[in-house]
Amino acid sequence: MNKKQWVKFSLLMGVSLVGASSVAGTAFAETGNAERGQIAAATCTACHQANGSGMNIPGGESWPRLAGLNADYIVKQLHDFKQGRRQNATMMPFASMLNDQQIVDVAAYYSQMPVTPAQGGDDADAVLLQRGEQLAERGDWDAYIVSCKSCHGPGGTGVGGQFPGIASQHAGYISAQLHAWQDDERSNDPQHLMGAIAKRMSDEDIQAVSAWYAAQDVSDQTGSAEEETTQ
Amino acid sequence: MSLSRKHLVIALAGCSLATGIVVSAFAANDSGAPSEAPYQGLVELGFPAPQEGELVHVPPTMADLEDADIHPELKKVIRYGYDLFTNTQQLRGEYVNNDMNCSSCHLGEGRQPFSAPVWAAAVTLPDFRGKNQHVNNLEERIAGCFAYSMNGTPPQYGSDEMLALSAYHQWLATGAPMYPSQPIYGRGFPAPDEPAESPDYARGEAAYQENCAICHQDDGAGHYENGEYVFPALWGDGSNNWGAGIVRVDTAAGFIYNNMPLGQPRSLSDQDAWDIAYYMSSQERPQDPRYTGDVAETLERFGPTFHKRSLYGQTREHDGHVLGDHANFGEKGNVEPWNVGVPRFESLSSE
């Protein structure tokens, strides 16, 4: 599809899908254009990979999966990096390279990619995973840790543009973000909603829930899953 | 592992009277007194500390249930009760006609103080209830929340669902004394202090948009994701009906102040909590199942026992709308729940 056809197609989609699908709605409602986004994202692939999978880097700084994240959420994060509301030395220069148009374009591009599986957390034993599942699905009210599910949605696949999907995200990245909130290094969440929860978690809680969500494969990779089972 | 019940009377330092805090905690072993005062974490979040003379009960968790020395069949039923309590939507269309679970209002699976922990009903009922003017037992209390808070029709007394739910309530009360003489720490949704200025619709709307709309949405209708509700509806057809306890402005203010925004209890000012409660209580919702066909008449009949604390039948100042003046019963349609308006013990002679 060339650029003109794509625009026409998105307009059609925009009209016919009004109210029918929030995913398509957010992707097309903005002026974001995935084809232009792909061009603007050329420098991103070094870390976030061509398929948007990112990479879990044990002992180092993990690169988050962007594939399939909500477009509005990506837009907000890129503006936050650019404006310094979210601090990260690695990511900051790349966000700063993008203008407003490119930001909505790369957001459209990554949001439309199929979710990829996560890595990390393999060292978690059954007891730790069980703790992770409890925090994710039911919370620990004695410590006033509200279940992750109550904001990140059933299965942790995200809710609207404000509550990102965290299932199938790399364990190293989830853990790094929770620690960043604890240490006041990340504080760009609306109404301090995430920080309030993160600060009540122990190191073990963080390890547990990161491993559990990394293991919740919500990726769209039926092919590779088949491959694994036949091996 | 065997289970033991602990009743400790902790005398407060400097208190020479025999009264103290009665703590009943469920313990999975005999390791002695709890290592720290119960609910210390809540105190750090700004909740009041247990007061002298209060009954402080820490209900068991579902993990405790696995270890409990009770019949496996009973465990199964309690687990089912827990499942119904936290995922009441599985009864949608049958006994539930709105977007709620019991745990939408009774946070923390019904165990949480200041979120109307439900075990309290198991040790204080049967008792007289002002709302329906007769003595109620636990099942009838639960049936009440179905008919009003869930805008539904309750499962029959003695049914599998009812038995499982009441078993869960009673299990949560394990170790607490029956008919306690002390007030219960964290019972109900205690209202914040009276605000400096009387609650205001416009201020409430602004504070709602700032603190609540991100989850419950601008229109209060809540949020569904992939067909599953995540954030429940605060008003409109997906919410509780006009007969539910939370329509009383003080109860709503108490709920909000102690539980919302989610994860940040007691972070709102008293004024904000009252203003938001007033704003929320000024919106439409499904009709009270006790509706007589006329809002003024319904108000007259149920005002003294209930609606005197709600805005039902009142005229909204900014647009002249009379709240509750409609025959929309929501998804339930015009079905009167079987438990509504049924008098009891009428044959007993009055003293």
mmCIF file of C-alpha atoms in Angstrom, chain A residues 22 134 138-139 141-144 146-147 149-154 157-160 162-163 190-194 196-197 200, chain B residues 41-42 45 47 61 82 107-109 111-112 210-212 214-215 223 225-226 228-231 258-259 261-265:
data_model
loop_
_atom_site.group_PDB
_atom_site.id
_atom_site.type_symbol
_atom_site.label_atom_id
_atom_site.label_comp_id
_atom_site.label_asym_id
_atom_site.label_seq_id
_atom_site.Cartn_x
_atom_site.Cartn_y
_atom_site.Cartn_z
ATOM 1 C CA SER A 22 -10.874 0.991 20.702
ATOM 2 C CA GLN A 134 -1.303 -13.365 44.122
ATOM 3 C CA ARG A 138 -5.648 -10.459 44.123
ATOM 4 C CA GLY A 139 -3.133 -8.086 45.681
ATOM 5 C CA TRP A 141 -4.383 -5.950 51.192
ATOM 6 C CA ASP A 142 -2.623 -6.406 54.519
ATOM 7 C CA ALA A 143 0.178 -4.346 52.952
ATOM 8 C CA TYR A 144 -2.383 -2.284 50.975
ATOM 9 C CA VAL A 146 -3.969 -3.376 45.399
ATOM 10 C CA SER A 147 -3.967 -6.115 42.741
ATOM 11 C CA LYS A 149 -5.154 -6.428 37.661
ATOM 12 C CA SER A 150 -7.465 -3.800 39.122
ATOM 13 C CA CYS A 151 -5.638 -1.124 37.082
ATOM 14 C CA HIS A 152 -3.747 -3.009 34.361
ATOM 15 C CA GLY A 153 -6.836 -5.045 33.559
ATOM 16 C CA PRO A 154 -7.679 -8.735 33.421
ATOM 17 C CA THR A 157 -3.040 -6.633 29.056
ATOM 18 C CA GLY A 158 -3.689 -2.957 29.714
ATOM 19 C CA VAL A 159 -6.688 -0.628 30.049
ATOM 20 C CA GLY A 160 -7.160 2.274 27.657
ATOM 21 C CA GLN A 162 -3.480 5.301 30.747
ATOM 22 C CA PHE A 163 -2.822 1.798 32.092
ATOM 23 C CA PRO A 190 -0.952 10.235 36.731
ATOM 24 C CA GLN A 191 -2.099 10.987 40.299
ATOM 25 C CA HIS A 192 0.835 9.005 41.719
ATOM 26 C CA LEU A 193 -1.302 5.907 41.071
ATOM 27 C CA MET A 194 1.606 3.567 40.341
ATOM 28 C CA ALA A 196 1.808 4.587 45.711
ATOM 29 C CA ILE A 197 1.617 0.839 45.024
ATOM 30 C CA ARG A 200 4.597 -0.725 49.412
ATOM 31 C CA GLY B 41 0.109 -0.553 58.201
ATOM 32 C CA LEU B 42 -3.286 1.141 58.014
ATOM 33 C CA LEU B 45 -1.585 5.225 55.792
ATOM 34 C CA PHE B 47 -6.327 5.438 59.284
ATOM 35 C CA THR B 61 -6.999 -15.141 54.313
ATOM 36 C CA TYR B 82 -15.061 -16.345 47.970
ATOM 37 C CA LEU B 107 -12.548 -3.921 49.090
ATOM 38 C CA GLY B 108 -9.856 -6.423 49.905
ATOM 39 C CA GLU B 109 -12.184 -9.392 49.402
ATOM 40 C CA ARG B 111 -11.687 -8.244 54.826
ATOM 41 C CA GLN B 112 -10.642 -4.607 54.769
ATOM 42 C CA GLU B 210 -9.390 15.584 38.847
ATOM 43 C CA ASN B 211 -9.340 12.500 41.063
ATOM 44 C CA CYS B 212 -11.727 9.905 39.719
ATOM 45 C CA ILE B 214 -9.278 8.673 34.847
ATOM 46 C CA CYS B 215 -10.777 5.359 35.980
ATOM 47 C CA HIS B 223 -14.742 1.170 31.989
ATOM 48 C CA GLU B 225 -11.885 -3.756 28.580
ATOM 49 C CA ASN B 226 -12.351 -6.738 26.254
ATOM 50 C CA GLU B 228 -14.756 -7.449 31.208
ATOM 51 C CA TYR B 229 -15.424 -4.627 33.602
ATOM 52 C CA VAL B 230 -12.334 -3.072 35.183
ATOM 53 C CA PHE B 231 -13.636 0.138 36.756
ATOM 54 C CA ASN B 258 -11.549 5.656 53.155
ATOM 55 C CA ASN B 259 -11.093 3.814 49.842
ATOM 56 C CA PRO B 261 -8.763 6.940 44.653
ATOM 57 C CA LEU B 262 -7.898 3.257 44.475
ATOM 58 C CA GLY B 263 -4.638 2.592 46.312
ATOM 59 C CA GLN B 264 -4.624 6.003 48.001
ATOM 60 C CA PRO B 265 -7.099 5.892 50.874
#
